[in-house]
Amino acid sequence: ALAFRRRKSLISTELCVATLLTSVEETPEPIPTVIKGNIPSWINGSFLRNGPGKFEFGESRFNHWFDGMALMHRFHICDGQVTYSSRFLRSDSYVQNLEKNRIVVSEFGTLAMPDPCKNIFAQFFSRFQIPKATDNAGVNFVKYKGDFYVSTETNYMRKIDPQSLETKEKVDWTKYIAVNAATAHPHYDREGATYNLGNSYGRQGYFYNIIHVPRGEGGTDGADLNGAKILCSIPAASSRKPSYYHSFALSENYVIFIEQPIKLDLLKFMLYRVLGKGFHEVMSWEPQLETVFHVVDRRTGQACQCFFFTPMVSNPQRAYEGPSFKPLFCLCLYVNTQHSFYSSLCTILPWRYVLPLEVKEEEPNDQNLINLPNTTATAMKTTTGVFCTHENLYNHDLLEYGGLEFPQINYTHYNARPYRYFYACGFGHVFGDSLLKMDLEGKKLKVWRHPGLFPSEPVFVPAPDAKDEDDGVVMSVVVTPRERKSSFLLVLDAKTFTELGRAEVPVDIPFGTHGLFNEMG
């Protein structure tokens, strides 16, 4: 019944979806917005967002939403007023496509075709050239050593001026450490260091690499990743078919990486241009394989692992350690319950696992190693490792909103620590169509939803005098495809999850991916 309702919703809103994927113009100079309600005066900073904003060049059009050219957005908030600006990232991909007036750089789901001006032999042999990685960094805003960058899932980032959104230096991870790519979802510790996950492959096989970048003060003229190092290298279970990954988790003492059954076929990857396929077509979902938790001590780099089976892992994961410094580990992750890869109708739900970090030889098999009072998650020792089962972090009412994606917490104060609340987008549609607040004490849900409105990833901003975990606001950019030039920045009271105010923008804004709040003194 849920799948039928969602299919009906997809059909009835097909035209609305088309407008969500329509190219827009940039707004490089800040423009005023129309304030309705009240934007708290204590909010002082910029809400920075990233995502695709241009989907064609000339007669050629991108095949996948991920492939659109990166458009950066800035909502600057001060004294209850908001201005809006946006700029296209001047990546090499953007500049070359613009110069040729066609798509000349391959993206995730779009293969650039050979230059039609070349003769037939040059076109043929160009198919055997491995395409260069794109620098179309349209996934997220990230910080390293105090400086701002936009990032995607290749080896390239771009440094950005967070005030003007001007494109700065192109940064190549391979110039600093031996990795071929890094995620767009790093984690930050309280000392100011940044952690990320990359990969490398060569004669010795394929490796997942935990990256550590030391703290810095920012404000340097050029990009600065000096001091970056590989904390730990984890060999892939299969060097020919390593796992795709999108994010990882961080606790006070550990980094956790999930090696899951979404596999990248390296042979097909080497030949995908010859075969005329997009990058996403060289990946496969292989649910018969086990999923592995890799747990790495982030101070020593030592790794251990626990085994379990689960559907596909989704967006950023949160972790914290058990009470009384017991060797226990809790992980909240998001799963595809339909076992389908890139299905628009999959339902993503939050689960929690608890991982015992010290399993003694004398422990009997098939006995639950978890004795925490507030979880139903289990971990059983077997002859091949530790098999973990999950606890649902939701009640049935979540299914009415299509599951969730884009999970966020009060990151500033509760990342890597026990938390009670998380915020997300509900997905009763192929795009997010509601905002959710989950209270893990009782798994109670609060919802903001209005028909025809499509909110983006919620970002929590703590109040300056916060006493409770949910003292603050939740921000989201809401897209209005049924009414042009009326999208708005939404500000919710995080505690009550009711609207405080909105800032309406008199230009079209496309549906985006991720972002962050840049607090200013």
Short mmCIF file of N, CA and C in Angstrom, two decimals, residues 4 52 59 68 76 162 164 166 212 226 235 247 256 273 299 329 354 383 390 443 454 480:
data_model
loop_
_atom_site.label_atom_id
_atom_site.label_comp_id
_atom_site.label_asym_id
_atom_site.label_seq_id
_atom_site.Cartn_x
_atom_site.Cartn_y
_atom_site.Cartn_z
N PHE A 4 2.29 1.75 -3.43
CA PHE A 4 1.27 2.24 -4.34
C PHE A 4 1.05 3.74 -4.16
N PRO A 52 23.46 20.69 -7.54
CA PRO A 52 23.45 20.93 -8.99
C PRO A 52 22.55 22.09 -9.36
N GLU A 59 23.12 21.33 -26.92
CA GLU A 59 22.13 20.27 -27.17
C GLU A 59 22.34 19.06 -26.27
N GLY A 68 24.64 17.57 -12.55
CA GLY A 68 24.49 18.99 -12.82
C GLY A 68 25.64 19.81 -12.25
N HIS A 76 22.85 34.84 4.08
CA HIS A 76 23.55 35.55 5.15
C HIS A 76 22.51 36.12 6.10
N PRO A 162 34.00 31.97 1.57
CA PRO A 162 32.64 31.77 2.09
C PRO A 162 31.78 33.03 2.10
N SER A 164 32.02 35.68 -0.54
CA SER A 164 31.66 36.03 -1.93
C SER A 164 31.29 34.82 -2.77
N GLU A 166 33.40 33.07 -4.24
CA GLU A 166 34.36 33.06 -5.35
C GLU A 166 35.13 31.74 -5.34
N HIS A 212 43.64 11.72 8.22
CA HIS A 212 43.66 12.69 9.32
C HIS A 212 44.32 13.97 8.85
N ASN A 226 48.74 20.57 4.24
CA ASN A 226 50.01 20.06 4.77
C ASN A 226 49.78 19.43 6.14
N PRO A 235 42.56 -3.26 3.87
CA PRO A 235 42.46 -3.96 2.59
C PRO A 235 41.02 -4.34 2.28
N SER A 247 30.12 7.65 3.28
CA SER A 247 30.42 8.32 4.53
C SER A 247 30.94 7.30 5.53
N ILE A 256 34.77 4.46 12.33
CA ILE A 256 34.07 3.26 11.90
C ILE A 256 33.74 3.36 10.42
N ARG A 273 34.26 3.64 -20.50
CA ARG A 273 34.20 4.57 -21.63
C ARG A 273 34.09 3.79 -22.94
N ARG A 299 43.60 7.03 17.48
CA ARG A 299 44.87 7.52 18.02
C ARG A 299 46.04 6.62 17.64
N PHE A 329 30.17 -0.01 21.49
CA PHE A 329 30.12 1.02 20.46
C PHE A 329 28.74 1.04 19.83
N VAL A 354 25.15 -2.11 18.15
CA VAL A 354 26.08 -1.98 19.26
C VAL A 354 27.20 -2.99 19.03
N THR A 383 31.81 -18.68 14.89
CA THR A 383 33.11 -19.27 14.55
C THR A 383 33.89 -18.39 13.57
N HIS A 390 20.28 -5.45 14.58
CA HIS A 390 20.02 -4.03 14.84
C HIS A 390 18.83 -3.83 15.76
N LYS A 443 11.10 7.03 20.78
CA LYS A 443 11.06 7.04 19.32
C LYS A 443 9.84 7.81 18.82
N PHE A 454 9.12 21.25 -0.90
CA PHE A 454 10.17 20.24 -0.86
C PHE A 454 11.38 20.77 -0.08
N THR A 480 9.86 25.39 -4.06
CA THR A 480 8.42 25.46 -4.37
C THR A 480 8.20 25.32 -5.87
#
